[in-house]
Each structure stands twice: as C-alpha cells, then as structure tokens.
XYZ file of C-alpha atoms in Angstrom:
713
model
C 0.825 76.157 23.896
C 0.371 72.433 23.014
C -1.755 70.262 25.308
C -0.108 67.740 27.615
C -1.618 64.926 25.495
C 0.163 66.260 22.416
C 3.429 66.503 24.330
C 2.863 62.929 25.497
C 2.684 61.625 21.929
C 5.807 63.540 20.927
C 7.734 62.209 23.896
C 6.650 58.630 23.136
C 8.319 58.878 19.760
C 11.694 59.391 21.402
C 11.676 56.019 23.188
C 15.235 56.326 24.410
C 14.556 54.193 27.472
C 11.785 52.355 29.230
C 9.308 55.108 29.773
C 6.070 55.801 31.549
C 4.690 59.222 30.635
C 2.113 61.159 32.641
C 1.678 58.084 34.862
C 1.281 59.164 38.505
C 4.118 58.061 40.711
C 3.325 54.840 42.509
C 5.499 53.594 45.317
C 7.129 50.220 44.806
C 4.721 47.832 46.488
C 6.621 44.611 45.959
C 7.565 44.378 49.604
C 3.883 44.638 50.549
C 2.602 42.371 47.813
C 3.942 38.980 48.784
C 0.514 37.470 48.200
C 0.278 39.086 44.780
C 3.632 37.564 43.852
C 2.703 34.096 45.064
C -0.739 34.101 43.458
C 0.738 34.834 40.035
C 1.859 31.215 39.918
C 0.407 28.817 42.452
C 2.133 25.776 40.966
C 4.946 25.724 43.577
C 2.256 25.407 46.256
C 0.533 22.457 44.562
C 2.339 19.244 45.368
C 1.730 16.295 43.081
C -1.293 15.806 40.859
C 0.763 15.677 37.669
C 3.250 13.371 36.018
C 5.138 13.104 32.739
C 5.045 9.525 31.435
C 8.004 8.051 29.547
C 6.503 5.181 27.611
C 8.521 1.986 27.236
C 9.144 0.003 24.053
C 6.291 -2.429 24.785
C 3.835 0.449 24.238
C 2.058 -0.178 27.542
C 4.362 0.330 30.515
C 5.924 3.651 31.479
C 8.014 5.301 34.125
C 7.822 8.715 35.752
C 9.500 10.693 38.499
C 7.628 11.886 41.569
C 8.538 13.680 44.763
C 10.568 16.793 45.506
C 13.991 17.550 44.097
C 15.535 16.454 47.377
C 13.661 13.147 47.449
C 12.761 11.951 43.966
C 11.350 8.500 43.305
C 11.438 6.724 39.945
C 8.209 4.784 39.515
C 7.552 2.082 36.915
C 3.958 1.234 35.948
C 3.009 -1.930 34.066
C -0.744 -1.737 33.290
C -0.791 -5.253 31.817
C 0.607 -6.830 34.986
C -1.142 -4.293 37.200
C 2.086 -3.405 39.028
C 3.594 -0.184 40.356
C 7.166 -0.359 41.643
C 9.962 1.984 42.602
C 13.200 1.716 40.614
C 16.700 2.279 41.893
C 17.783 4.061 38.705
C 16.456 5.321 35.401
C 15.556 2.488 33.006
C 17.599 2.083 29.834
C 14.666 1.152 27.669
C 15.397 3.557 24.832
C 18.761 4.747 23.577
C 19.173 8.473 23.087
C 19.460 9.649 19.490
C 22.834 11.070 18.446
C 22.964 14.850 18.716
C 23.367 15.263 14.948
C 19.981 13.609 14.367
C 18.087 16.214 16.392
C 16.490 19.083 14.426
C 18.315 22.371 14.866
C 16.903 25.838 15.049
C 16.592 27.481 11.655
C 15.830 30.909 13.053
C 14.154 32.702 15.897
C 10.527 33.634 15.316
C 10.886 36.973 17.071
C 9.024 39.304 16.787
C 6.363 36.648 16.142
C 4.939 35.201 19.358
C 5.385 31.596 18.174
C 8.382 29.385 19.056
C 11.545 29.236 16.952
C 11.557 27.527 13.538
C 13.321 24.143 13.389
C 14.651 21.856 10.681
C 12.395 19.101 9.334
C 13.949 15.585 9.419
C 13.695 13.083 6.567
C 11.849 9.802 7.288
C 15.141 8.039 8.091
C 16.522 11.141 9.895
C 19.670 11.187 7.768
C 18.893 14.642 6.294
C 17.224 17.810 7.485
C 15.510 20.589 5.524
C 17.014 23.955 6.384
C 16.477 27.552 5.255
C 19.326 29.872 4.340
C 19.633 32.925 2.083
C 15.975 32.593 0.945
C 16.550 29.026 -0.302
C 16.184 25.411 0.794
C 19.294 23.642 2.033
C 19.874 20.103 3.295
C 21.971 19.210 6.319
C 23.501 15.759 6.478
C 23.220 13.999 9.830
C 26.358 12.006 8.973
C 28.814 14.898 8.629
C 26.790 18.037 9.505
C 27.470 19.526 6.074
C 24.954 21.871 4.459
C 24.150 21.474 0.770
C 22.164 24.073 -1.147
C 19.116 22.533 -2.808
C 17.400 25.495 -4.529
C 18.950 28.613 -6.007
C 16.046 30.711 -7.242
C 14.958 32.210 -3.934
C 15.546 35.937 -3.482
C 14.321 38.553 -1.049
C 10.635 39.169 -1.702
C 10.213 35.864 -3.550
C 11.699 33.364 -1.175
C 11.458 29.775 -0.031
C 10.031 30.365 3.397
C 7.085 29.904 5.734
C 4.565 32.352 7.090
C 5.405 33.876 10.458
C 2.495 32.187 12.228
C 2.824 28.535 11.278
C 3.084 26.289 14.331
C 3.524 22.901 12.615
C 6.066 21.431 10.134
C 6.797 24.109 7.522
C 7.875 21.592 4.875
C 7.208 17.896 4.267
C 9.110 14.840 3.018
C 7.602 12.178 0.798
C 7.425 8.758 2.484
C 10.469 7.474 0.542
C 12.507 10.612 1.223
C 12.930 11.544 -2.454
C 10.711 14.650 -2.573
C 10.240 17.734 -0.450
C 7.061 19.807 -0.450
C 7.740 23.428 0.448
C 6.371 26.897 -0.243
C 7.658 30.011 -1.980
C 6.142 33.378 -1.105
C 5.846 36.328 -3.463
C 5.664 39.502 -1.355
C 5.615 42.052 -4.161
C 3.085 44.756 -3.348
C 2.450 43.437 0.172
C 2.473 46.046 2.919
C 5.560 45.711 5.116
C 5.526 46.964 8.679
C 8.766 48.535 9.970
C 10.158 47.327 13.284
C 12.839 49.573 14.739
C 15.526 48.391 17.135
C 15.670 51.606 19.128
C 18.383 50.427 21.502
C 21.281 50.368 19.046
C 23.677 53.306 18.693
C 22.388 53.569 15.155
C 18.791 52.426 14.921
C 18.189 49.257 12.888
C 14.985 48.922 10.868
C 13.578 45.529 9.786
C 10.465 44.934 7.713
C 7.844 42.206 8.125
C 4.885 41.305 5.887
C 1.689 42.822 7.244
C -1.032 42.442 4.580
C -3.796 44.906 5.339
C -7.507 44.226 4.943
C -8.483 44.641 1.311
C -4.847 44.996 0.255
C -2.391 42.698 -1.539
C -1.855 39.300 0.100
C 1.353 37.237 -0.060
C 1.030 34.829 -2.963
C 2.053 31.305 -2.054
C 3.327 28.628 -4.430
C 3.633 25.026 -3.304
C 6.553 23.278 -5.013
C 7.691 19.672 -5.083
C 11.480 19.578 -4.918
C 13.636 16.584 -5.810
C 15.813 16.059 -2.726
C 18.794 15.004 -4.876
C 18.719 17.243 -7.941
C 16.732 20.236 -6.697
C 14.447 20.006 -9.723
C 10.990 21.427 -8.949
C 7.405 20.782 -9.993
C 4.880 23.519 -9.194
C 1.563 22.456 -7.711
C -1.379 23.916 -9.657
C -3.255 25.431 -6.733
C -5.377 27.860 -8.754
C -5.588 31.616 -9.175
C -6.952 34.064 -6.621
C -6.463 35.191 -3.049
C -5.963 31.991 -1.073
C -4.199 30.764 2.016
C -2.401 27.484 1.245
C -1.314 24.858 3.751
C 0.512 21.568 3.143
C -1.052 18.600 4.940
C 1.452 15.945 3.754
C 1.884 13.108 1.272
C -0.367 10.113 0.840
C 1.080 6.959 2.340
C 1.933 5.556 -1.087
C 3.598 8.828 -2.086
C 1.446 9.249 -5.199
C -0.082 12.599 -4.253
C 0.630 15.643 -2.144
C -2.289 16.739 0.025
C -2.908 20.398 0.806
C -5.714 22.803 1.693
C -6.789 26.054 0.063
C -8.754 28.549 2.154
C -10.487 31.507 0.521
C -9.428 34.943 1.683
C -12.807 35.558 3.332
C -12.605 32.202 5.159
C -15.933 31.060 3.758
C -14.634 28.111 1.708
C -11.996 25.448 2.220
C -10.856 23.030 -0.494
C -8.945 19.909 0.477
C -6.902 19.043 -2.599
C -4.482 16.443 -3.950
C -1.642 17.111 -6.406
C -0.043 14.505 -8.674
C 3.652 14.381 -7.753
C 4.812 14.078 -11.369
C 2.763 16.814 -13.032
C 1.524 19.020 -10.201
C -2.023 18.697 -11.561
C -4.626 18.864 -8.819
C -8.042 17.528 -7.927
C -10.463 18.513 -5.171
C -11.086 15.841 -2.546
C -13.745 17.750 -0.612
C -14.949 21.313 -0.025
C -16.473 22.961 3.024
C -18.361 26.270 2.940
C -20.021 28.602 5.421
C -22.303 31.584 4.950
C -20.401 33.493 7.632
C -16.961 31.999 8.336
C -15.497 28.567 8.952
C -15.254 28.565 12.718
C -11.671 27.258 13.045
C -10.182 29.710 10.519
C -8.550 32.040 13.063
C -6.151 29.162 13.791
C -5.655 28.058 10.193
C -2.367 29.968 9.987
C -1.016 28.234 13.067
C -2.485 24.742 12.990
C -3.992 24.258 9.537
C -7.407 22.800 8.771
C -8.836 20.143 11.145
C -7.948 17.129 8.988
C -6.763 13.829 10.498
C -5.332 11.297 8.026
C -5.942 7.675 9.034
C -3.182 5.070 9.004
C -4.990 3.009 6.374
C -3.871 5.609 3.813
C -7.393 5.857 2.418
C -9.561 7.840 4.826
C -9.511 11.021 6.874
C -11.572 12.713 9.581
C -12.705 16.321 9.178
C -14.172 18.606 11.856
C -17.079 20.676 10.582
C -19.622 23.083 12.039
C -22.016 22.720 9.106
C -24.725 21.380 11.429
C -24.381 24.409 13.691
C -22.199 22.454 16.141
C -18.697 21.021 15.866
C -18.884 17.415 14.706
C -16.559 14.886 13.077
C -17.112 13.418 9.606
C -15.384 10.487 7.919
C -14.202 10.874 4.318
C -12.482 8.710 1.731
C -9.553 10.337 -0.096
C -10.869 9.042 -3.419
C -14.623 8.827 -2.936
C -15.572 11.748 -0.693
C -17.900 11.803 2.306
C -18.716 8.448 3.892
C -20.791 9.483 6.914
C -20.949 11.566 10.087
C -19.094 10.175 13.084
C -20.696 12.395 15.729
C -23.894 14.402 15.948
C -25.894 16.507 18.358
C -25.536 19.839 20.096
C -22.171 19.320 21.747
C -18.800 20.690 20.750
C -16.141 18.176 19.730
C -12.526 19.098 20.321
C -9.568 17.008 19.172
C -9.113 13.470 17.896
C -6.868 11.831 20.476
C -6.436 8.453 18.804
C -7.857 6.351 15.989
C -7.744 2.606 16.681
C -8.288 0.886 13.336
C -8.149 -2.573 14.899
C -11.038 -1.674 17.193
C -12.730 0.512 14.550
C -12.843 3.299 17.114
C -12.149 7.028 17.328
C -11.240 8.536 20.704
C -11.812 12.275 20.933
C -12.394 15.097 23.393
C -15.714 16.917 23.559
C -17.787 19.243 25.695
C -20.259 16.423 26.102
C -21.914 17.161 29.454
C -25.086 19.206 28.736
C -25.254 20.330 32.375
C -21.678 21.719 32.355
C -21.273 23.095 28.866
C -17.555 23.910 29.042
C -16.335 20.689 30.693
C -14.051 18.629 28.427
C -14.284 14.813 28.474
C -12.829 11.880 26.572
C -15.355 10.181 24.301
C -15.306 7.382 21.762
C -17.346 6.476 18.720
C -17.229 3.730 16.110
C -15.701 4.569 12.736
C -19.048 3.364 11.397
C -20.750 6.199 13.272
C -23.553 5.745 15.755
C -23.848 6.602 19.411
C -20.873 8.146 21.207
C -19.784 7.105 24.690
C -18.288 9.422 27.281
C -15.384 7.642 28.993
C -14.587 10.138 31.767
C -17.012 11.206 34.461
C -15.534 13.641 36.988
C -16.698 17.239 36.384
C -14.095 19.601 35.005
C -11.355 19.471 32.402
C -9.756 16.182 31.326
C -6.315 16.072 29.698
C -5.652 12.729 28.007
C -2.413 10.898 27.171
C -2.713 7.547 25.370
C -0.142 4.779 25.578
C 1.572 4.000 22.234
C -0.353 0.721 22.118
C -3.662 2.525 22.563
C -4.724 0.064 25.255
C -4.418 2.524 28.147
C -4.580 6.240 28.822
C -3.676 8.668 31.563
C -6.449 11.044 32.596
C -5.344 14.222 34.372
C -8.438 16.076 35.514
C -9.440 18.956 37.758
C -12.028 21.700 38.158
C -12.126 25.181 39.686
C -12.357 23.882 43.240
C -10.914 20.382 42.798
C -7.127 19.969 42.521
C -5.711 17.705 39.814
C -5.748 13.940 39.935
C -3.963 11.548 37.555
C -5.713 8.258 36.839
C -4.650 5.245 34.777
C -7.529 3.780 32.774
C -7.909 1.160 30.093
C -9.270 2.049 26.657
C -12.803 1.230 27.811
C -12.542 3.879 30.519
C -12.186 1.441 33.419
C -10.215 2.899 36.312
C -7.071 0.851 36.990
C -5.190 3.009 39.448
C -4.995 6.538 40.848
C -1.371 7.517 40.319
C -1.243 11.038 41.707
C -3.445 13.375 43.747
C -2.485 16.973 44.385
C -1.834 18.157 47.928
C -2.870 21.815 48.378
C -2.187 22.233 52.120
C 0.303 25.016 51.405
C -2.273 26.730 49.238
C -4.915 26.533 51.943
C -2.465 27.966 54.466
C -2.118 30.919 52.102
C -5.853 31.548 52.424
C -6.694 30.437 48.896
C -10.337 30.747 47.882
C -11.574 28.898 44.799
C -12.852 31.136 42.010
C -16.620 31.499 42.128
C -18.361 30.402 38.925
C -21.447 32.258 37.829
C -24.044 32.109 35.047
C -25.768 35.251 33.863
C -27.560 36.518 30.763
C -26.205 38.386 27.766
C -27.586 41.728 26.607
C -30.273 39.863 24.640
C -31.772 38.738 27.988
C -31.863 35.091 26.900
C -28.372 33.734 26.140
C -26.525 32.284 29.115
C -22.972 33.510 29.713
C -20.491 31.768 31.999
C -17.765 33.407 34.052
C -15.805 33.430 37.300
C -15.131 35.835 40.149
C -11.790 36.016 41.974
C -11.873 37.254 45.562
C -9.165 38.307 48.039
C -7.864 35.622 50.379
C -9.350 37.555 53.327
C -12.654 38.257 51.606
C -15.260 39.923 53.841
C -18.783 40.180 52.372
C -19.408 43.168 54.621
C -16.754 45.264 52.854
C -16.977 47.160 49.578
C -14.446 46.160 46.948
C -13.526 47.886 43.699
C -14.181 45.683 40.680
C -11.855 44.870 37.780
C -12.813 42.938 34.648
C -10.255 41.036 32.608
C -11.471 40.951 29.002
C -10.457 39.301 25.742
C -13.790 38.910 23.870
C -12.180 38.028 20.522
C -13.609 35.215 18.423
C -10.418 33.134 18.772
C -10.496 32.332 22.489
C -12.586 31.706 25.538
C -10.506 32.755 28.545
C -12.532 31.921 31.653
C -10.641 29.602 34.018
C -12.165 26.113 34.128
C -9.389 23.891 35.514
C -7.656 24.162 38.857
C -4.485 25.754 37.562
C -2.394 26.113 34.444
C 1.092 26.868 33.188
C 2.761 29.083 30.610
C 2.191 32.571 29.287
C -1.525 32.111 28.613
C -2.057 30.889 32.158
C -0.141 33.842 33.585
C -2.287 36.314 31.695
C -5.748 34.694 31.698
C -5.644 33.133 35.164
C -2.575 34.025 37.218
C -2.721 37.799 36.911
C -6.498 38.198 37.547
C -6.189 35.851 40.528
C -3.190 37.730 41.924
C -4.821 41.112 41.350
C -7.713 40.093 43.592
C -5.269 39.733 46.500
C -4.697 43.490 46.432
C -8.310 44.086 47.438
C -10.250 43.738 44.181
C -13.113 41.593 42.993
C -11.946 40.432 39.564
C -14.462 39.220 36.983
C -13.860 37.221 33.785
C -16.711 36.232 31.446
C -16.948 34.708 27.967
C -19.522 36.692 26.030
C -21.272 35.937 22.769
C -18.866 35.709 19.864
C -16.347 33.488 21.632
C -15.867 29.820 20.641
C -17.025 26.701 22.416
C -20.793 27.210 22.346
C -21.818 26.432 18.780
C -22.063 28.390 15.559
C -24.973 30.681 16.441
C -23.270 31.793 19.669
C -20.091 32.731 17.806
C -21.631 34.178 14.647
C -22.825 37.313 16.413
C -19.403 38.801 15.657
C -19.815 38.357 11.909
C -19.432 41.712 10.143
C -20.006 43.497 13.462
C -16.987 43.374 15.796
C -17.361 46.082 18.428
C -21.147 46.266 18.224
C -22.351 43.718 20.806
C -19.413 42.627 22.958
C -19.286 45.487 25.467
C -23.057 45.450 26.001
C -22.755 41.733 26.855
C -19.881 42.300 29.265
C -21.369 45.380 30.915
C -24.734 43.636 31.314
C -23.100 40.559 32.831
C -21.081 42.702 35.232
C -24.154 44.648 36.370
C -26.246 41.496 36.818
C -23.550 39.786 38.880
C -23.106 42.891 41.049
C -26.854 43.257 41.634
C -26.865 40.301 44.018
C -23.416 40.993 45.499
C -23.444 44.254 47.461
C -19.738 43.921 48.231
C -18.987 44.837 44.567
C -18.552 48.623 44.406
C -19.852 49.585 40.954
C -18.670 53.147 41.514
C -15.073 51.895 41.159
C -14.793 49.624 38.114
C -11.701 48.934 36.026
C -11.035 46.816 32.955
C -7.885 45.478 31.306
C -6.896 43.189 28.442
C -4.333 42.490 25.741
C -4.629 42.231 21.927
C -8.356 41.873 21.174
C -8.712 42.499 24.903
C -6.771 45.743 24.480
C -9.158 46.823 21.753
C -12.187 45.938 23.864
C -10.738 47.685 26.914
C -10.610 50.915 24.928
C -14.044 50.132 23.468
C -15.494 49.693 26.952
C -14.049 52.982 28.160
C -15.531 54.827 25.165
C -18.930 53.128 24.795
C -19.803 52.342 28.434
C -18.122 55.118 30.457
C -20.910 54.945 33.047
C -19.828 51.356 33.841
C -16.038 51.359 33.339
C -13.961 54.083 34.980
C -10.330 52.917 34.651
C -8.801 50.931 31.800
C -5.434 49.402 30.911
C -5.194 48.330 27.260
C -2.143 46.352 26.109
C -1.029 45.329 22.610
C -3.960 47.319 21.293
C -5.438 46.308 17.963
C -7.254 49.301 16.503
C -9.772 47.236 14.576
C -10.661 48.843 11.285
C -9.307 49.271 7.742
C -5.651 49.361 8.788
C -5.172 46.008 10.513
C -3.778 42.645 9.430
C -6.112 40.928 6.983
C -5.699 37.379 8.291
C -6.731 38.377 11.807
C -9.906 40.175 10.831
C -11.352 39.358 7.414
C -12.724 36.001 8.586
C -14.903 37.728 11.166
C -15.627 40.996 9.365
C -15.904 39.801 5.741
C -14.008 41.640 2.997
C -13.914 45.393 3.418
C -15.303 45.858 -0.087
C -18.482 44.112 1.086
C -18.635 45.581 4.599
C -17.108 49.088 4.663
C -19.633 50.306 7.243
C -18.788 47.438 9.578
C -15.093 48.257 9.502
C -15.766 51.930 10.071
C -18.084 51.397 13.032
C -15.508 49.087 14.642
C -12.887 51.838 14.924
C -12.212 53.305 18.351
C -10.245 56.385 17.271
C -13.302 58.367 16.067
C -14.851 57.888 19.521
C -11.845 59.283 21.417
C -13.781 62.361 22.519
C -16.077 60.180 24.626
C -13.329 59.245 27.089
C -14.265 60.131 30.659
C -12.163 57.867 32.864
C -8.465 57.104 33.268
C -6.835 55.105 30.465
C -3.373 53.576 30.145
C -2.119 52.230 26.790
C 0.778 49.735 26.821
C 2.654 48.560 23.720
C 5.914 46.928 22.681
C 7.638 48.642 19.780
C 8.358 45.306 18.043
C 4.704 44.205 18.037
C 3.788 42.805 14.601
C 0.344 41.540 15.659
C -1.082 44.888 16.697
C 1.538 47.297 15.466
C 3.110 50.166 17.370
C 1.562 52.507 14.817
C -1.952 51.433 15.807
C -1.339 52.539 19.384
C 0.098 55.826 18.145
C -3.021 56.413 16.032
C -5.093 56.031 19.180
C -2.759 58.292 21.147
C -3.022 60.890 18.400
C -6.831 60.647 18.386
C -6.968 61.215 22.147
C -4.554 64.137 21.872
C -6.597 65.775 19.127
C -9.729 65.311 21.259
C -7.825 66.875 24.186
C -8.310 63.729 26.240
C -5.470 62.957 28.595
C -4.190 59.388 28.594
C -1.159 57.570 29.955
C 1.234 55.283 28.098
C 3.819 52.576 28.723
C 6.276 51.938 25.871
C 8.534 48.877 25.999
C 11.271 49.174 23.364
C 11.955 45.995 21.369
C 9.166 43.986 23.067
C 6.738 41.990 20.914
C 2.997 41.353 21.184
C 3.504 39.071 24.184
C 5.752 41.685 25.807
C 8.696 39.339 25.330
C 12.135 40.401 24.172
C 14.423 39.064 21.406
C 16.202 36.817 23.912
C 12.813 35.099 24.566
C 12.553 36.377 28.120
C 9.073 35.926 29.525
C 6.624 38.844 29.604
C 8.133 41.959 31.112
C 7.391 42.221 34.789
C 7.623 45.970 34.313
C 4.546 45.732 32.081
C 2.597 43.626 34.602
C 3.546 45.966 37.421
C 2.353 48.906 35.332
C -1.097 47.329 34.988
C -1.264 46.548 38.673
C -0.028 49.943 39.834
C -2.390 51.844 37.557
C -5.449 49.957 38.794
C -4.376 50.339 42.429
C -3.667 54.058 41.995
C -6.989 54.908 40.432
C -9.398 52.412 42.039
C -7.941 52.637 45.562
C -8.620 49.189 47.076
C -8.425 49.106 50.858
C -5.127 47.598 52.099
C-alpha cells in the first residue's frame, strides 16, 4: 500500500480546486484575530507624516493635499517666498495631456511579478513603440492608428523584451528618427510549461526558463529607422552575454549599451555607431567573484547615470570593497573617484552641473550601518557631506529646480516626518508629522532592534524582534523566524512602516503574526547586501553552506538573554530564496527549527534559472560540487519537524516542478509533509487579474504555525 506522502503527491497533480492536503483542520480564526488583521497594514492608523508633492512650473513651489477624505485641505508651498497657504481649489498650473498621448499597455507581465509592459513615447510624444505579433509597431497619437514597422519577427525569434525588465524596453534617438530595440533568439532555450488548470480544457503556455549551464536566449540589439523600418544590427560580440540598452548620446551619434558576461564577473559599457553598428568599449568593470549589483541587472540595468552635459557619466562600483561612485568621460574613460571610504552608496538623486555637485543616498553613519542619508560631493571629488541628520531612513524628493528637497524620514520607533530643506540641507519648514495615537491605543510596541554575532563569532548581524501588543516578559512565547537570506535583499525593517507587497511580506506579516502570541525574529545574515563586498561574498560558490548556521546562531544568542523565548517551539517561514532556506533550516538544523512553511520554493541546484543563480554560484562547469551541495532534495530523509510547502502553479521564478521534486523526495524518504497549491497563482501568489497576494495563502501560513507551535491565546 502506498504511503500517505506518495498519495499526497498524486493528489496534488489533480489540482482541480484550491486544495490543502494532509493539513490538519484549523478553525477559522478571523473573528478572533482582529489584531492580526489590523497589524498587517498599520497605515490606516498612522495619520499624516507623508505627502505627495505636485511641483509647479517654476520648479520650486508645489501643492499637496492633506487631511482626511471628509476634510481635505489643498496646501501650496512656495520655498522661495517662504509661504504656506491653503487654496480654495486645485491650481491649474499644468494642463493635462490628451489621453492619446499617454502610453498604453502593450501586454500584461503575468506570470512575471513585474508590472505590465507599456508603450514607449517618442521625444515629441507623437508616436509610440508597440509590440504586436512578434514585431515592432508604431501608434500615432494623432489618429490612434497602428503601423507595422518590422516584419521579420516570428515566434522564437521575436522583437521583444525579457520578462524581468523594469525600465524602458526600447529607446528613441533624440531626433525621433531611430529606435533601438532587441530581438531574442530562443532556439534551444528551455521553456517551462504553465498550465491554466481552471479551463474546461486545460491551456498550456510556455515561457523561457534558461537553466544553469544550458542555452541562453541570444539577444540582438537593432537600430530601426522609424520611417522605413530599415535595420542596422549592433555588433555586440559573440558569446553568452546579457545585453541592456542604456540610450542614445545626446547628439544622437552613438547608441550606448552594456554587455554583462554570463557569470556576472565582467561588464562592458559600449557605444555603437548609428550608421554602421560598429562598437567600441567605453569602460569595463570586473570582479573575481561577482559584480554586486548583477542580481538586479535584468530589472534595472547597470548602475550608470548619464550627465546632462552629454559627455560624462557616473558609475557605481564595488572594486574597492565598498560601493562607491566614479566619474567617467564617454570618450576618455575614468576621470576620478567621487566617493571613497567604507560606507555603502545607494542612488544618485540629482546631479547639479551648475553647482558642480552630486546628491546621492548612502549608508553614511558608521554608528548605524543601515541608516540611509542624503549626501553630496563635488563632481571634482573630495570630501562628502551628509545633509540629513535624524537617525533612520531618509526618502528624498528634489524640486525640478534642484534648489529644494523634501525629506521624509523615520526609524523603527519614530513615526515619519516630512521636512522641506534647501539644497544645502538647511531646514526650512516641517510640513507633516505623523500622529500615531490610534496605533498606541491598539497597544503597538516598536520592534526591538538587536545586534548579535554570526557563526564566525566575529561578524556583527543586525535584526529585529516583534512582540505581541500585550507582551509579558514572565510568559513563554513560541518563536518564529521570517527568513529570506538571498544575496539580492536585506529584509529587516528599518523604517517606521512601509507600503506594497514587499512591505506586507517582510514587515506586515511578521508584525501581525506576533499578535497571535509569537516572538517573531528577522535578521540579515552574511551574504546579504548593504554591508560591503566581503560581507556579501560569503555566498560565492557556496549557497546553502553558511546561511542557516548564521541564522540559527543569531537566534540562539538572542534567546540566551531573553528567557521568554521558548526555544522548544521554534518555527520558520519564507518565500522564494526564503522558501529554499526554510526547507534548508528544517533539514540542516532540526534541533533548532521544528515547524516550517516554505513558499515559492526555489530548489537551488542544477535545475534552476541561470540568471538567478550563476552570478552567486559561478558556472556549473566550474563549480559542480557547489551546485550539488546546495540541493535540498537529497537531504529529505533528515526531516524531523512539520513542514508545509506552498506554491502557485503559474510560478515562473521558482517553478511548480521544483516544489514537486521536493515533494517527491520527501515521499520517497517516507517523510510526511503538507502542501498548499494555488492554481494559476504566480511567484507573488497573485492571479492573472493582478489581485494582490492570496489571503488564502497568508492564512495557511498563519494557521499552520498556530496549529503546530500552539501560542497561548
């Protein structure tokens, strides 16, 4: 007779409805969990402390709306005059653009987790680049008519964009005569099937999913005449590369693009002659391990900022061991470093050529290593100046003139404040301060920050603890860790609150879970970004080897001085890389972690997407042992605790098949697991209609942890 685990796997394959198999029945607790519901999103309880400026034509003044829906006030700020006044009606400073001149959606990105793809407008907004039937088309803003521009695109060799790009997917020359776009050759590339299980007759779609060591999509950048459709191919070189279009030079003489090696060790910034397609290399950047920003190359491209003088650009490099900015000339190469030292620079916020100044964000406070501040430095280099002072996270919005900026800042225990400052950092006016009386009435307790040591007994790790609103140090609480641990993100909360899907998962859900009677821990271990190259490089060629020892060590050290943390009842949950590490924790540290919920589980190893792994693990031909040791499936027999796997069947980040491989491994090891299958949901547990993450999925995580860790009511 087959084991119940084997029957579980067979039943999962049916997927005729939303299904939880072998999951113990849990009573609906929603009526009892009002606090859980409210703590998922505290924003409705935070009044003020944020504003959305609408800048006026003078580039300095702006208006915004404050107050509740029932009593809104329109406020006009003039920083030059130093005035703040209430308006009777909305100002008519800027006319709305005609509807036809707004970009339209080209297609939904689903099952990708990025937003929909939109048309790209010409410089004068009279035409828009569109995609249809594998080819480029132009839409006229005057009459809405579509005109086919290319005719050689076919399925498998199409004018298109990769599924992950989060910036313009094609570019116009400054005079609007040329279009730079990409064709992709998918011949030989592994395609992952995505089944729509909810149709009367199932529908199967296929998406490119290049596996590690396997064939990559081959990209060709083409320059297309916007009138005739005639093309010139850019000579980008032979080999396995990721290509990304940066844009045209201001004078239109060259197209600028980047070429990243498959192993993410070398980036070439290149220029192509628009007439011949011949190329030259402007600069190159190399790393012995991996270029630290490469996980986001597919979404955001290389960290290159072109200056308005048309001659220079700023590049962010970690060649010194720390993120710093460097100034280059497009024709003459490196000029000099702009920043230096052991801090981590973030984003260039503004370049003021008239003042010869670069404004940028950086983790520039050595005493609070994750705080983000606004800084400035001369384009000639030299000493940087930090312009913001309050501890915490600073979100900056410059006026179009560059003479003023809005600084919205907060910390774990300090609600947000919005300040108006001049470009020298001088405080002009406090515009908004959050009122959290309703939050305090709810019994809100600020997350408790902590610093502990990694498994090497010397590297500091930073994290937070979430406690119940009625926390009693004399009680014993089960402990749950939320984990991500991938090299792409640090997930510890550092501002007062947040918004969006990432906030819900990284902050809202752990915070809400604590209200059910848990102590919830989140820590950024070695291998995550934001602490310099050496801190992150521990993952190189060795994912799965050090992360759980760091997290388990941190958890045990924190609990050693907090007797209210019951280390006999410990759970762990995460999604994506966090799903992988949840399983890893259950298999490699079963004495520490007793209950796990793994969602969107990447089974890291030879059968995963190349672009998500090869940067960290090197090519499989050079590191076969590393890939093999990273796999969780061979360790399935070590499972001792309770484990729930959750997956959407339309996941093209960590495919449905990867979860089934794990389920099969547990079944063959006769280890009983539980599963949640959400038909037609993607990696973010969203559906084709873009509905937010399934509440059914979140409730499944919550119910499983409550059922098996038994917090006191």
